[in-house]
Amino acid sequence: MEYTVQPKVKETIQTLTGMEPVLNALGFLREDHENSIAQQLELVQIPAPTFHEEKRAEYMTDAFRKLGLTDIHIDRSGNAIGVRKGTGSGPKILIDGHMDTVYPMDTPLNPRRDSDFIYCPGITDDTRALAAMLTLIRALNHADIRTTGDLVFMGSVREEGRGAFGGVTEFFNENKDIDAAVHMDGCGIGGIIYQSTGFKTMEVTFHGIGGHAYGAFGEVANPLHAAARAVAKIADLQVPVMPKTTYCVSNFHAGNDAGIHAIVPSAAIKINYRSNGQAELTALDAEIMRCIREACQEETKRWGKDEITFSIETYCDVPAGSLGQHDPIVEAAWESITYLGAEPWLEEGGPTNASIPISRGIPAVCIGDGGLDTFCHNAAAERFPVKNTWQLPQLAMLVALSVAGVENGTKSIL
């Protein structure tokens, strides 16, 4: 089905891209590309595994200071924040990229460049967004573009894994005045994430008495067997194809080689499940809990001597949500991508930092997906495509200007 942008948004983007300062800024972003890459190379060599982003936060706040932002600080969550003040009472817009990477602190960070790519763990996800943010600020300063609303720039913490969007969650908990958000994750343009894929990650520990594998056999129930029963039940669950709903038992831990002849006193599994629909996520959560309870009951009944119990530690619990496909910020992203000469598409779901504002009803998009082969998430092969990747900050700028409003130029599409 053809995607049609409403006249108000189309006219706003057309007006923006016809303004001399905006054209000047777009050109600057292309010319500043090598300088942006140089900063990206500096940033990528600063280790920043989730929960250890302090050095990158220092880099970002120092860069914000040099670029003339105000209210520069590292908040109590560890987010690096700086504000480019607007000229009036327009909407307040967050522009965000996360500082953490998926790589341990001791990962070698030695960038290698050829004619097409830079290779280094973390070079794209999400180091590119941080460098893109800085070149975007330089472009606005160079072209002397004044927005009506404030632009809040943030390098956020704890996006990946067990971080569970912690930095941006705590930011929105403490900053109720943000009217819209533009999140960058990746390095291309094309894909528009306007939904929050809800997900839950937890560790379930099964508890028993334990004992010798021979001497205690038949006398005690086995927590590891209960865990295995639970995994088997979960593996048989049927979930909807639409909205996309998934589950994965990703870890199974019990015992050790020293106690290879023992019935363990505890066994643990870790599980992640997701859905683009909140009702489906809630239903899946209930089914997984049923599997766990039944597994404990069956293992307990099997031996009839003691009871298997369980405890849960929840690492992540993010609700599902969605903007409308024709929310003004979504249409602004679509029209801006088209203007930049790329083919836009709407992503189905997406667990990104944008999930937090979207799930709270705040207009937000995540941009940065340029296609399936843009980069690879592993320490041996993550790569950044050098050519044309100045377009990500160009796109972020156009969307941010459309929602913030420009003095003597355009009003906010909100």
Coordinates of C-alpha atoms in Angstrom, one line a residue:
M1 CA 0.0 0.0 0.0
E2 CA 1.3 3.4 -0.9
Y3 CA 2.4 5.6 2.0
T4 CA 1.1 9.2 1.7
V5 CA 2.5 12.0 3.8
Q6 CA 0.0 14.6 4.9
P7 CA 0.3 18.1 3.3
K8 CA 1.3 19.8 6.6
V9 CA 4.4 17.6 7.1
K10 CA 5.3 17.6 3.4
E11 CA 5.1 21.4 3.2
T12 CA 7.2 21.7 6.4
I13 CA 10.0 19.5 5.0
Q14 CA 9.8 21.3 1.6
T15 CA 10.1 24.7 3.4
L16 CA 13.0 23.5 5.5
T17 CA 14.9 22.1 2.6
G18 CA 14.4 25.4 0.7
M19 CA 15.9 27.5 3.4
E20 CA 19.4 28.7 2.8
P21 CA 20.7 28.0 6.3
V22 CA 19.3 24.5 6.2
L23 CA 20.9 23.8 2.8
N24 CA 24.1 25.3 4.2
A25 CA 23.9 22.9 7.2
L26 CA 23.2 19.9 5.0
G27 CA 26.2 20.7 2.9
F28 CA 28.4 21.2 5.9
L29 CA 27.5 17.7 7.2
R30 CA 28.8 16.2 4.0
E31 CA 32.0 18.3 4.1
D32 CA 32.5 17.6 7.8
H33 CA 32.3 13.8 7.2
E34 CA 36.0 13.0 7.6
N35 CA 36.2 15.1 10.8
S36 CA 33.2 13.2 12.1
I37 CA 34.9 9.9 11.3
A38 CA 38.0 11.1 13.1
Q39 CA 35.9 11.6 16.3
Q40 CA 34.2 8.3 15.7
L41 CA 37.7 6.6 15.7
E42 CA 38.6 8.4 19.0
L43 CA 35.3 7.3 20.6
V44 CA 35.5 3.7 19.5
Q45 CA 38.8 3.3 21.2
I46 CA 37.2 4.2 24.6
P47 CA 35.9 1.0 26.1
A48 CA 32.3 1.3 27.1
P49 CA 30.6 -2.0 28.0
T50 CA 27.2 -1.6 29.5
F51 CA 27.5 -0.2 33.1
H52 CA 30.9 1.2 32.3
E53 CA 30.3 4.2 30.0
E54 CA 32.0 6.8 32.3
K55 CA 35.0 7.7 30.0
R56 CA 32.7 8.1 27.0
A57 CA 30.4 10.4 29.0
E58 CA 33.5 12.5 29.9
Y59 CA 34.4 12.7 26.2
M60 CA 30.8 13.7 25.2
T61 CA 30.4 16.4 27.8
D62 CA 33.8 17.9 26.9
A63 CA 32.7 18.0 23.3
F64 CA 29.4 19.5 24.2
R65 CA 31.2 22.2 26.1
K66 CA 33.5 23.0 23.2
L67 CA 30.5 23.3 20.9
G68 CA 28.8 25.9 23.1
L69 CA 25.9 23.9 24.5
T70 CA 24.5 24.8 27.9
D71 CA 23.3 22.9 31.0
I72 CA 26.1 20.4 30.3
H73 CA 26.2 17.6 32.9
I74 CA 26.4 13.9 33.6
D75 CA 23.2 13.0 35.3
R76 CA 22.9 10.6 38.2
S77 CA 22.3 7.7 35.8
G78 CA 25.5 8.5 33.9
N79 CA 23.9 10.0 30.8
A80 CA 26.0 12.8 29.1
I81 CA 23.7 15.8 28.4
G82 CA 24.0 19.2 26.8
V83 CA 21.3 21.6 25.6
R84 CA 21.2 23.9 22.6
K85 CA 18.7 26.5 23.7
G86 CA 15.8 27.5 21.5
T87 CA 14.5 31.0 20.9
G88 CA 11.0 30.6 22.3
S89 CA 8.5 28.3 23.8
G90 CA 8.6 25.6 21.2
P91 CA 8.6 21.9 22.0
K92 CA 11.6 20.4 23.7
I93 CA 13.3 17.7 21.7
L94 CA 15.7 14.9 22.8
I95 CA 18.4 13.8 20.3
D96 CA 20.0 10.6 21.6
G97 CA 22.5 7.9 20.9
H98 CA 23.7 5.3 23.4
M99 CA 27.2 5.2 24.6
D100 CA 27.5 1.5 25.6
T101 CA 28.6 -1.4 23.4
V102 CA 28.2 -5.1 23.6
Y103 CA 31.9 -5.8 24.1
P104 CA 33.8 -6.6 27.3
M105 CA 36.2 -4.1 28.8
D106 CA 39.3 -6.1 27.6
T107 CA 38.2 -6.3 24.0
P108 CA 41.0 -5.1 21.6
L109 CA 39.9 -1.9 20.0
N110 CA 42.3 -1.4 17.0
P111 CA 40.4 0.2 14.1
R112 CA 41.4 -0.9 10.6
R113 CA 40.3 1.0 7.5
D114 CA 40.1 0.1 3.9
S115 CA 38.4 2.0 1.0
D116 CA 34.9 0.9 2.0
F117 CA 34.8 0.1 5.7
I118 CA 36.3 0.7 9.1
Y119 CA 36.5 -2.5 11.1
C120 CA 36.4 -2.4 14.9
P121 CA 34.2 -3.7 17.7
G122 CA 31.6 -1.0 18.4
I123 CA 32.4 1.1 15.4
T124 CA 28.8 1.4 14.4
D125 CA 26.6 0.3 17.3
D126 CA 26.3 2.9 18.6
T127 CA 29.5 4.9 18.3
R128 CA 28.4 6.3 15.0
A129 CA 25.4 8.0 16.6
L130 CA 27.7 9.8 19.1
A131 CA 29.9 11.2 16.3
A132 CA 26.8 12.0 14.2
M133 CA 25.4 14.0 17.1
L134 CA 28.5 16.1 17.4
T135 CA 28.7 16.9 13.6
L136 CA 25.0 17.8 13.7
I137 CA 25.7 20.4 16.4
R138 CA 28.6 21.8 14.4
A139 CA 26.3 22.0 11.4
L140 CA 23.6 23.9 13.3
N141 CA 26.3 26.3 14.7
H142 CA 27.9 26.8 11.3
A143 CA 24.7 27.7 9.6
D144 CA 23.4 29.7 12.6
I145 CA 20.1 27.8 12.7
R146 CA 18.0 28.8 15.7
T147 CA 15.3 26.4 16.7
T148 CA 12.2 27.6 18.5
G149 CA 12.3 24.7 20.9
D150 CA 15.3 23.5 22.9
L151 CA 17.4 20.6 21.5
V152 CA 18.6 18.3 24.3
F153 CA 21.6 16.2 23.1
M154 CA 22.3 13.0 25.1
G155 CA 24.7 10.2 25.1
S156 CA 22.8 7.6 27.0
V157 CA 23.9 4.7 29.2
R158 CA 22.7 1.1 29.6
E159 CA 20.9 0.5 26.3
E160 CA 22.3 -2.9 25.6
G161 CA 21.6 -6.3 27.1
R162 CA 20.9 -6.2 30.9
G163 CA 21.1 -2.4 30.7
A164 CA 17.5 -2.6 29.3
F165 CA 17.3 1.0 28.2
G166 CA 18.1 2.0 31.8
G167 CA 19.7 5.4 31.0
V168 CA 16.9 6.7 28.8
T169 CA 14.2 5.2 31.1
E170 CA 15.6 7.1 34.1
F171 CA 16.0 10.2 31.9
F172 CA 12.3 10.2 31.0
N173 CA 11.3 9.5 34.6
E174 CA 13.1 12.7 35.7
N175 CA 12.4 14.9 32.6
K176 CA 8.6 15.1 32.1
D177 CA 9.0 18.1 29.7
I178 CA 10.3 16.3 26.6
D179 CA 7.8 16.6 23.8
A180 CA 9.5 14.4 21.2
A181 CA 12.6 12.4 20.6
V182 CA 14.9 11.4 17.8
H183 CA 17.1 8.3 18.6
M184 CA 20.0 7.3 16.4
D185 CA 21.1 3.7 16.4
G186 CA 23.2 2.4 13.4
C187 CA 24.6 4.4 10.6
G188 CA 22.3 4.4 7.6
I189 CA 19.0 5.8 6.6
G190 CA 15.9 4.1 5.3
G191 CA 14.3 2.2 8.2
I192 CA 12.0 4.0 10.6
I193 CA 11.3 2.5 14.0
Y194 CA 8.1 3.9 15.4
Q195 CA 7.0 1.0 17.6
S196 CA 8.2 -0.3 20.9
T197 CA 8.8 -4.1 20.9
G198 CA 7.9 -5.0 24.5
F199 CA 10.1 -7.5 26.1
K200 CA 11.0 -9.2 29.4
T201 CA 14.2 -10.8 30.4
M202 CA 14.5 -12.8 33.6
E203 CA 16.4 -15.4 35.5
V204 CA 14.3 -18.3 37.1
T205 CA 16.0 -20.3 39.8
F206 CA 14.6 -23.6 40.9
H207 CA 15.3 -24.6 44.5
G208 CA 15.5 -28.0 46.2
I209 CA 17.5 -29.9 48.8
G210 CA 20.2 -31.5 46.8
G211 CA 22.2 -34.5 47.6
H212 CA 24.4 -37.4 46.3
A213 CA 23.3 -38.6 42.9
Y214 CA 23.3 -42.2 44.1
G215 CA 22.7 -41.9 47.8
A216 CA 19.9 -39.3 47.7
F217 CA 18.2 -40.8 44.6
G218 CA 14.5 -41.1 45.2
E219 CA 14.7 -39.2 48.4
V220 CA 14.8 -35.7 47.0
A221 CA 13.4 -33.9 43.9
N222 CA 15.9 -32.5 41.4
P223 CA 15.8 -28.8 40.7
L224 CA 17.7 -29.3 37.5
H225 CA 15.1 -31.8 36.3
A226 CA 12.4 -29.2 37.2
A227 CA 14.3 -26.6 35.1
A228 CA 14.5 -29.0 32.2
R229 CA 10.8 -29.7 32.4
A230 CA 10.1 -26.0 32.3
V231 CA 12.3 -25.5 29.3
A232 CA 10.6 -28.3 27.5
K233 CA 7.2 -26.9 28.2
I234 CA 8.3 -23.4 27.1
A235 CA 9.8 -24.9 23.9
D236 CA 6.3 -26.2 22.9
L237 CA 4.5 -22.8 23.3
Q238 CA 2.8 -21.5 20.2
V239 CA 3.0 -17.7 19.6
P240 CA 1.5 -15.4 17.1
V241 CA 3.2 -14.5 13.8
M242 CA 1.6 -11.1 13.8
P243 CA 2.2 -9.1 15.9
K244 CA 5.6 -10.7 15.9
T245 CA 6.1 -12.5 19.2
T246 CA 9.2 -14.5 20.2
Y247 CA 10.8 -16.3 23.1
C248 CA 14.2 -17.8 23.8
V249 CA 15.7 -19.7 26.8
S250 CA 19.2 -18.4 26.4
N251 CA 21.0 -19.8 29.5
F252 CA 20.8 -23.0 31.6
H253 CA 23.1 -23.2 34.7
A254 CA 23.4 -25.9 37.3
G255 CA 26.2 -27.7 39.2
N256 CA 29.8 -27.9 38.4
D257 CA 32.4 -30.6 37.5
A258 CA 33.5 -31.0 41.1
G259 CA 30.0 -32.1 42.0
I260 CA 29.3 -34.1 38.9
H261 CA 27.9 -36.9 41.0
A262 CA 25.5 -34.6 42.9
I263 CA 21.8 -33.7 42.7
V264 CA 22.1 -29.9 42.7
P265 CA 20.3 -27.8 45.3
S266 CA 19.5 -25.2 42.6
A267 CA 19.3 -24.7 38.9
A268 CA 18.7 -21.5 36.9
I269 CA 17.5 -20.6 33.4
K270 CA 17.5 -17.2 31.7
I271 CA 14.8 -16.4 29.3
N272 CA 13.9 -13.5 27.0
Y273 CA 10.5 -13.0 25.3
R274 CA 9.2 -10.2 23.2
S275 CA 6.2 -9.0 21.3
N276 CA 5.1 -6.0 19.2
G277 CA 1.7 -6.3 20.9
Q278 CA 1.2 -5.7 24.7
A279 CA -1.8 -8.1 24.9
E280 CA 0.3 -10.8 23.3
L281 CA 3.2 -10.1 25.6
T282 CA 1.0 -10.3 28.6
A283 CA -0.5 -13.6 27.4
L284 CA 3.0 -15.1 26.7
D285 CA 4.1 -14.0 30.2
A286 CA 1.2 -15.9 31.7
E287 CA 2.0 -19.0 29.7
I288 CA 5.7 -19.0 30.7
M289 CA 4.8 -18.6 34.3
R290 CA 2.4 -21.6 33.9
C291 CA 5.2 -23.7 32.5
I292 CA 7.4 -22.8 35.4
R293 CA 4.8 -23.6 38.1
E294 CA 3.7 -26.9 36.4
A295 CA 7.4 -28.0 36.1
C296 CA 7.9 -27.5 39.8
Q297 CA 4.7 -29.3 40.7
E298 CA 5.5 -32.2 38.4
E299 CA 9.0 -32.7 39.7
T300 CA 7.7 -32.4 43.3
K301 CA 4.9 -35.0 42.6
R302 CA 7.4 -37.3 40.9
W303 CA 9.3 -38.0 44.1
G304 CA 6.7 -37.0 46.7
K305 CA 9.4 -36.3 49.4
D306 CA 10.1 -32.6 49.2
E307 CA 8.9 -29.5 47.3
I308 CA 10.7 -27.7 44.4
T309 CA 10.2 -24.0 44.6
F310 CA 11.3 -21.2 42.3
S311 CA 12.4 -17.5 42.5
I312 CA 12.6 -14.9 39.8
E313 CA 15.0 -12.0 39.1
T314 CA 13.7 -9.7 36.4
Y315 CA 16.4 -7.9 34.5
C316 CA 14.2 -6.1 31.9
D317 CA 10.5 -5.4 31.6
V318 CA 9.7 -3.0 28.7
P319 CA 6.1 -2.5 27.6
A320 CA 5.0 -2.7 24.0
G321 CA 3.6 0.3 22.2
S322 CA 3.3 2.1 18.9
L323 CA 2.8 5.4 17.3
G324 CA 0.4 5.6 14.5
Q325 CA 2.0 5.0 11.1
H326 CA 1.0 8.6 10.2
D327 CA 2.1 10.3 13.4
P328 CA 3.7 13.6 12.2
I329 CA 7.2 12.6 13.4
V330 CA 7.0 9.3 11.5
E331 CA 5.9 11.2 8.3
A332 CA 8.7 13.7 8.8
A333 CA 11.2 10.9 8.9
W334 CA 9.7 9.4 5.7
E335 CA 9.6 12.6 3.8
S336 CA 13.2 13.5 4.9
I337 CA 14.5 10.1 3.8
T338 CA 12.9 10.6 0.5
Y339 CA 14.4 14.0 0.1
L340 CA 17.8 12.6 0.8
G341 CA 17.4 10.1 -2.1
A342 CA 16.9 6.9 -0.2
E343 CA 14.0 4.4 0.0
P344 CA 12.1 4.7 3.3
W345 CA 10.3 1.9 5.0
L346 CA 8.6 1.4 8.3
E347 CA 10.2 -1.2 10.6
E348 CA 8.0 -3.8 12.2
G349 CA 8.7 -3.3 15.9
G350 CA 12.1 -2.6 17.3
P351 CA 13.7 -2.8 20.8
T352 CA 15.6 0.5 20.9
N353 CA 15.9 3.5 23.2
A354 CA 12.8 4.9 21.4
S355 CA 10.8 2.2 23.0
I356 CA 10.7 4.1 26.2
P357 CA 9.1 7.4 25.0
I358 CA 6.9 5.5 22.5
S359 CA 5.5 3.3 25.3
R360 CA 4.7 6.5 27.2
G361 CA 2.9 8.1 24.3
I362 CA 5.7 10.6 23.4
P363 CA 6.3 11.0 19.7
A364 CA 9.7 9.4 18.9
V365 CA 11.5 7.5 16.2
C366 CA 14.7 5.5 16.0
I367 CA 16.7 6.0 12.7
G368 CA 19.9 4.4 11.5
D369 CA 18.9 1.2 9.7
G370 CA 20.3 1.3 6.2
G371 CA 19.8 -2.3 5.3
L372 CA 20.6 -5.9 6.3
D373 CA 24.3 -5.8 5.6
T374 CA 25.2 -2.4 7.1
F375 CA 27.1 -3.8 10.0
C376 CA 27.7 -7.0 11.9
H377 CA 27.4 -7.5 15.7
N378 CA 30.4 -9.5 16.6
A379 CA 33.9 -8.6 17.8
A380 CA 35.5 -10.0 14.7
A381 CA 33.5 -8.3 12.1
E382 CA 31.6 -5.2 13.1
R383 CA 32.2 -2.6 10.4
F384 CA 31.2 0.9 9.5
P385 CA 30.6 1.8 5.8
V386 CA 32.4 5.0 5.1
K387 CA 30.6 6.2 2.0
N388 CA 27.5 8.3 2.2
T389 CA 27.1 7.9 6.0
W390 CA 26.9 11.6 6.5
Q391 CA 23.2 11.1 5.7
L392 CA 22.4 9.9 9.2
P393 CA 23.1 13.3 10.8
Q394 CA 21.4 15.0 7.9
L395 CA 18.2 12.9 8.5
A396 CA 18.4 13.5 12.3
M397 CA 18.7 17.2 11.7
L398 CA 15.7 17.5 9.3
V399 CA 13.5 15.5 11.7
A400 CA 14.6 17.4 14.7
L401 CA 14.1 20.8 13.0
S402 CA 10.6 19.7 11.8
V403 CA 9.5 18.9 15.3
A404 CA 11.3 21.8 17.2
G405 CA 10.4 24.5 14.7
V406 CA 12.9 27.0 13.2
E407 CA 12.9 30.7 14.0
N408 CA 11.5 32.8 11.1
G409 CA 11.1 29.6 9.1
T410 CA 8.8 26.8 10.1
K411 CA 6.5 25.9 13.0
S412 CA 6.6 22.5 14.8
I413 CA 4.7 19.8 13.0
L414 CA 3.5 18.7 16.5

